[in-house]
C-alpha cells in the first residue's frame, strides 16, 4: 500500500513563569511593585506599559490587569496580576468661623464619602478646640483666655478602607472682647488740641462729643481729630466724649457688656485783665495800691525799674509804696499777666496789660 515518511521536530518546553503578587489592592495615588520569576536567560514584556524588566512599579488610577510574557529560546509563557484600586475618600469643605467671648460654638459636622471616618488636628487649642481628635468637633462655649484673637487651623483627613483622602483645612477663631480707654485732656482757649488716639484692644471705635461749642465735632470713628479749643466765657467748659469699641474678624463683630469708655475735654478761658491807666506821682509821694481786676484773681507782674521803690516781680495787687526822691523824671514799665488757674495747677495766660 505504500510508505509515507513523517519528520517530527522536538520543540523546547515553555519557560516557567510566576508573577507576585497575583492580586493586590492599593489606594488611589499609591503604587505597588510586581515581580516576574522565570528561567535564567528569559526575557520579559509587560503590558500595559511595555516594561522589559523583571520587576515593575505601577500606580494605576483604576483597577488594572497587568500581563507579563516571558520568552526563552523562542517559546513564551504568560502570567497576569490584578491591581485593585480603591478610590480615595473625600471630605466636604467646611467654612471658617469666628465667635465672640462666651458665645455658643455649635458642633462642626463633617460629611463626604459614605462610610468615611475623619481624623483632625488643631493648630491652636486656645481657640477652644483640643489639639486633635476623630469624628465631629463637639460644641462648646467660647472662652477667650487672652486679649488676642485666637485662631486655630483645623486640618481634617478622611479615611475609608485604609485609604486616606486629600486633607481639608478650615479655621475656628475666638474674638476677644473689645476695650478702650483714654485720659482727660486740658486745653486753654485758642490752643490747638492735638488728635486723640484711643488706647485698648479693638479694631474700630465709634465716639460722640457732648459739647461741640468747644470746637470738636459731634461724633466720629477712630481717632479724634485735632481742633482749636474754644472758651470765650469766664468759667471752665467740660465736654464728655463717649466711645463704643468693636472687635471684628471673619465677618463677626464683637462688643463689650462693660459701660462705654469716656474721657473729658476741659477747656479753660484765658485770663483777662481790665486795663490800668498810667500813674504819675511826684518825687517822694505815696503811691496807692494798684488792684487788678478781670476774670481771675491771679495776676503776675514785672517791674522794669526797681529804683522806684517797687520789687522787680510780684503776684496779685501791687501794694502801696513811697516813691523815692529823684532829681529827674524816672519811669518804670509794669507788665501784668492774667492767669486762669485750674484745680490741677493748669493755667491759661491771657493778654498782658502794660502801664507806666
XYZ file of C-alpha atoms in Angstrom:
356
model
C 0.000 0.000 0.000
C 2.961 2.429 0.098
C 5.022 4.144 2.803
C 4.888 7.783 3.964
C 7.774 9.403 5.833
C 6.940 11.964 8.558
C 9.529 14.101 10.345
C 8.839 15.241 13.935
C 10.781 18.196 15.468
C 11.021 18.369 19.281
C 10.471 21.968 20.470
C 11.800 23.118 23.856
C 9.270 23.437 26.707
C 7.864 26.960 27.567
C 9.824 28.596 30.391
C 8.168 28.515 33.822
C 6.670 31.904 34.836
C 5.181 33.290 38.062
C 4.219 36.838 38.927
C 3.937 38.011 42.531
C 1.679 39.191 43.828
C -1.039 37.798 41.618
C -3.619 40.079 43.181
C -3.117 43.245 45.235
C -5.127 46.250 46.402
C -3.855 49.824 46.656
C -5.325 53.244 47.395
C -5.692 55.758 44.607
C -2.437 57.622 44.199
C -0.365 54.823 45.740
C 1.947 52.433 43.886
C 2.819 48.743 44.026
C 5.625 46.545 42.660
C 5.107 43.279 40.724
C 7.947 40.802 40.141
C 8.173 38.074 37.483
C 10.250 34.898 38.043
C 11.328 32.546 35.210
C 14.262 30.530 33.914
C 17.656 32.126 33.625
C 18.003 33.974 30.346
C 14.310 34.556 29.833
C 13.182 37.999 28.670
C 10.095 39.829 29.917
C 7.488 42.109 28.393
C 4.786 43.776 30.490
C 1.541 45.254 29.300
C 0.199 47.776 29.657
C 3.306 49.890 29.918
C 5.835 47.934 27.775
C 8.384 47.452 30.574
C 11.034 44.771 29.952
C 12.385 44.364 33.465
C 11.572 41.524 35.813
C 10.069 43.951 38.337
C 7.784 46.870 37.566
C 6.313 49.540 39.851
C 2.890 50.807 38.799
C 0.404 53.403 40.031
C -2.859 52.845 38.143
C -5.838 55.164 38.680
C -8.371 52.352 38.212
C -8.332 48.580 38.722
C -5.987 47.112 36.053
C -4.858 43.623 34.975
C -1.157 43.506 34.106
C 0.166 40.762 31.772
C 3.762 39.549 31.727
C 5.175 37.465 28.841
C 8.408 35.531 29.476
C 10.292 34.270 26.367
C 13.177 31.763 26.218
C 14.515 30.003 23.087
C 11.614 31.334 21.055
C 8.989 29.919 23.386
C 6.845 32.112 25.652
C 4.779 31.822 28.839
C 2.158 34.268 30.093
C 1.075 35.271 33.641
C -1.159 38.034 34.974
C -1.505 40.166 38.112
C -4.558 42.230 39.061
C -4.077 45.585 40.856
C -7.300 46.714 42.516
C -7.533 50.490 43.076
C -9.661 51.870 45.892
C -10.938 55.413 45.373
C -9.712 57.989 47.930
C -12.475 59.263 50.214
C -13.496 62.916 50.102
C -14.407 65.318 52.928
C -16.541 68.324 52.047
C -15.175 71.793 52.716
C -16.219 73.453 55.980
C -16.417 77.250 56.202
C -14.163 79.105 58.618
C -15.993 80.768 61.505
C -15.372 83.297 64.285
C -17.128 83.700 67.653
C -17.237 86.286 70.429
C -16.246 85.552 74.015
C -18.904 83.455 75.834
C -20.717 82.749 72.571
C -22.006 79.219 71.850
C -19.906 77.406 69.240
C -22.066 74.763 67.518
C -20.671 71.319 66.586
C -18.693 71.026 63.395
C -20.126 68.089 61.434
C -18.024 66.573 58.662
C -19.511 64.980 55.547
C -18.202 63.422 52.373
C -17.772 59.901 51.005
C -20.276 57.495 52.544
C -18.710 55.384 55.272
C -15.624 57.544 55.626
C -14.173 58.364 59.033
C -12.434 61.628 59.921
C -9.379 62.479 61.994
C -8.235 66.040 62.586
C -5.612 68.251 64.220
C -5.952 71.805 65.549
C -3.005 74.229 65.358
C -4.059 76.381 68.336
C -6.028 74.865 71.251
C -6.533 78.401 72.652
C -9.446 78.601 70.221
C -11.284 76.149 72.497
C -10.785 73.018 70.413
C -8.477 70.236 71.590
C -5.237 69.608 69.723
C -6.505 66.522 67.849
C -9.474 64.223 67.598
C -11.653 61.975 65.459
C -15.186 62.389 64.207
C -17.004 65.711 64.536
C -15.841 68.671 66.644
C -18.065 68.874 69.705
C -19.858 72.118 70.645
C -18.594 74.426 73.398
C -18.828 77.963 74.754
C -16.112 80.303 73.547
C -13.730 81.447 76.266
C -11.053 83.929 75.261
C -8.155 83.414 77.665
C -6.155 86.378 76.367
C -6.782 89.800 74.863
C -5.721 88.497 71.474
C -7.502 86.942 68.552
C -7.092 83.157 68.860
C -7.310 81.306 65.541
C -6.845 77.566 65.179
C -6.426 75.965 61.755
C -8.133 72.573 61.781
C -6.928 70.018 59.233
C -9.274 67.079 58.535
C -8.212 63.821 56.831
C -10.932 61.427 55.596
C -10.260 57.643 55.686
C -12.073 54.664 54.134
C -10.924 51.049 53.719
C -7.450 52.029 54.850
C -7.199 54.831 52.294
C -6.710 58.489 53.246
C -8.131 61.312 51.157
C -6.920 64.822 50.490
C -6.784 66.897 53.707
C -9.269 69.760 54.157
C -8.482 72.797 56.308
C -10.725 75.385 57.933
C -10.410 77.636 60.988
C -12.290 78.446 64.169
C -11.398 81.824 65.701
C -12.262 83.316 69.073
C -12.567 87.105 69.014
C -11.610 88.986 72.209
C -13.956 91.393 73.959
C -13.047 94.911 72.795
C -11.900 97.574 75.225
C -10.897 101.230 75.043
C -9.744 103.970 77.384
C -8.310 107.475 77.301
C -7.253 110.144 79.794
C -8.846 113.552 80.328
C -7.408 116.467 78.385
C -6.943 120.108 79.491
C -6.691 122.945 76.970
C -6.783 126.730 77.017
C -8.939 128.805 74.732
C -7.164 129.275 71.406
C -4.786 126.345 71.825
C -4.620 123.556 69.239
C -5.958 120.415 70.889
C -3.976 117.537 69.405
C -5.654 114.446 67.976
C -6.594 111.731 70.463
C -5.960 108.042 69.795
C -7.979 105.603 71.874
C -5.961 103.071 73.820
C -7.157 99.491 74.223
C -7.981 96.373 72.240
C -10.289 96.965 69.302
C -10.455 97.069 65.505
C -12.852 100.007 65.227
C -14.443 102.545 67.546
C -17.363 104.985 67.369
C -17.489 108.101 69.569
C -19.672 111.112 70.368
C -18.782 114.510 71.846
C -21.347 116.066 74.218
C -20.465 119.727 73.625
C -19.480 120.961 70.186
C -19.073 124.548 71.449
C -15.511 123.635 72.466
C -14.592 123.290 68.771
C -14.636 119.490 68.491
C -17.093 117.780 66.115
C -20.153 115.959 67.473
C -19.191 112.401 66.507
C -16.811 110.249 64.529
C -14.930 106.990 64.341
C -11.369 106.101 65.239
C -9.016 108.959 66.115
C -10.492 112.215 67.393
C -9.202 114.995 65.140
C -7.203 117.988 66.297
C -9.153 121.218 66.780
C -8.799 124.753 68.070
C -10.151 124.903 71.627
C -12.884 127.486 72.209
C -13.940 129.034 75.518
C -14.742 132.702 75.382
C -16.529 132.663 78.714
C -15.297 133.090 82.251
C -15.552 129.519 83.558
C -14.383 126.049 82.598
C -16.292 124.164 79.886
C -16.372 120.363 80.202
C -17.294 118.128 77.288
C -17.652 114.363 77.713
C -16.537 112.053 74.910
C -18.186 108.619 74.936
C -16.906 105.730 72.827
C -18.039 102.202 71.956
C -15.252 99.860 70.757
C -15.735 96.930 68.390
C -13.542 93.961 67.502
C -14.255 92.432 64.092
C -12.820 89.355 62.409
C -14.034 86.892 59.803
C -17.424 88.525 59.451
C -18.037 88.542 63.217
C -18.159 91.795 65.197
C -17.951 91.663 68.982
C -18.959 94.318 71.504
C -18.417 94.661 75.235
C -21.013 94.475 78.009
C -18.972 97.000 80.012
C -20.052 100.663 80.063
C -18.775 102.761 77.155
C -15.375 104.373 77.509
C -15.364 108.074 78.395
C -12.998 110.964 78.924
C -13.351 114.716 79.397
C -12.173 117.684 77.421
C -11.705 120.519 79.930
C -11.454 123.818 78.092
C -10.432 126.836 80.187
C -10.817 130.526 79.376
C -7.657 132.552 79.220
C -7.084 135.073 81.975
C -8.248 138.623 81.302
C -7.310 141.893 82.956
C -9.016 145.241 82.823
C -6.646 147.942 81.546
C -4.862 150.103 84.117
C -4.055 153.782 83.497
C -0.553 155.188 83.762
C 0.315 156.605 87.179
C 2.123 159.905 87.520
C 3.305 160.939 91.006
C 5.640 163.476 92.484
C 9.007 162.622 93.928
C 8.649 161.333 97.479
C 4.868 160.855 97.215
C 2.933 157.822 98.404
C 1.777 155.648 95.510
C -1.527 153.968 96.341
C -2.052 150.227 95.916
C -2.994 149.014 92.432
C -5.697 146.363 92.480
C -6.070 144.369 89.273
C -9.442 143.125 88.052
C -10.511 140.624 85.413
C -11.923 137.095 85.156
C -9.279 135.744 87.513
C -7.662 136.725 90.792
C -4.196 135.546 89.752
C -2.024 138.285 88.264
C 1.746 138.041 87.805
C 3.576 141.312 87.228
C 7.065 142.543 86.470
C 8.637 145.944 87.102
C 11.327 147.185 84.741
C 12.866 149.690 87.209
C 13.224 148.754 90.889
C 14.716 152.166 91.669
C 11.183 153.496 92.045
C 10.881 151.507 95.261
C 8.927 148.532 93.900
C 10.176 144.933 93.629
C 11.068 143.547 90.240
C 8.385 140.827 90.250
C 5.249 140.041 92.168
C 1.886 138.306 92.232
C -1.501 139.836 92.904
C -2.114 143.518 93.550
C 0.750 145.985 93.776
C 0.966 147.289 97.360
C 1.186 150.954 98.248
C 4.724 152.303 98.449
C 6.530 155.644 98.682
C 8.272 156.939 95.611
C 11.923 157.889 96.142
C 13.251 161.413 95.870
C 14.641 161.877 92.373
C 16.227 164.784 90.510
C 14.757 163.888 87.122
C 11.793 162.006 85.696
C 12.034 158.304 86.452
C 9.833 155.778 84.609
C 9.064 152.125 85.283
C 7.124 149.800 82.968
C 4.721 147.429 84.690
C 3.617 144.323 82.733
C 0.743 142.343 84.286
C -0.123 138.853 83.020
C -3.560 137.477 83.990
C -3.569 133.742 84.672
C -6.642 131.499 84.826
C -5.668 128.707 87.225
C -7.346 125.299 87.484
C -7.567 122.944 90.441
C -4.711 120.888 88.990
C -2.383 123.921 88.691
C -3.009 124.045 84.992
C -3.205 127.704 83.965
C -4.070 129.721 80.892
C -2.312 133.057 80.368
C -4.203 135.898 78.786
C -3.023 139.057 77.032
C -0.813 141.123 79.351
C -1.623 144.673 80.340
C 1.152 147.234 80.292
C 1.184 150.593 82.048
C 3.737 153.061 83.434
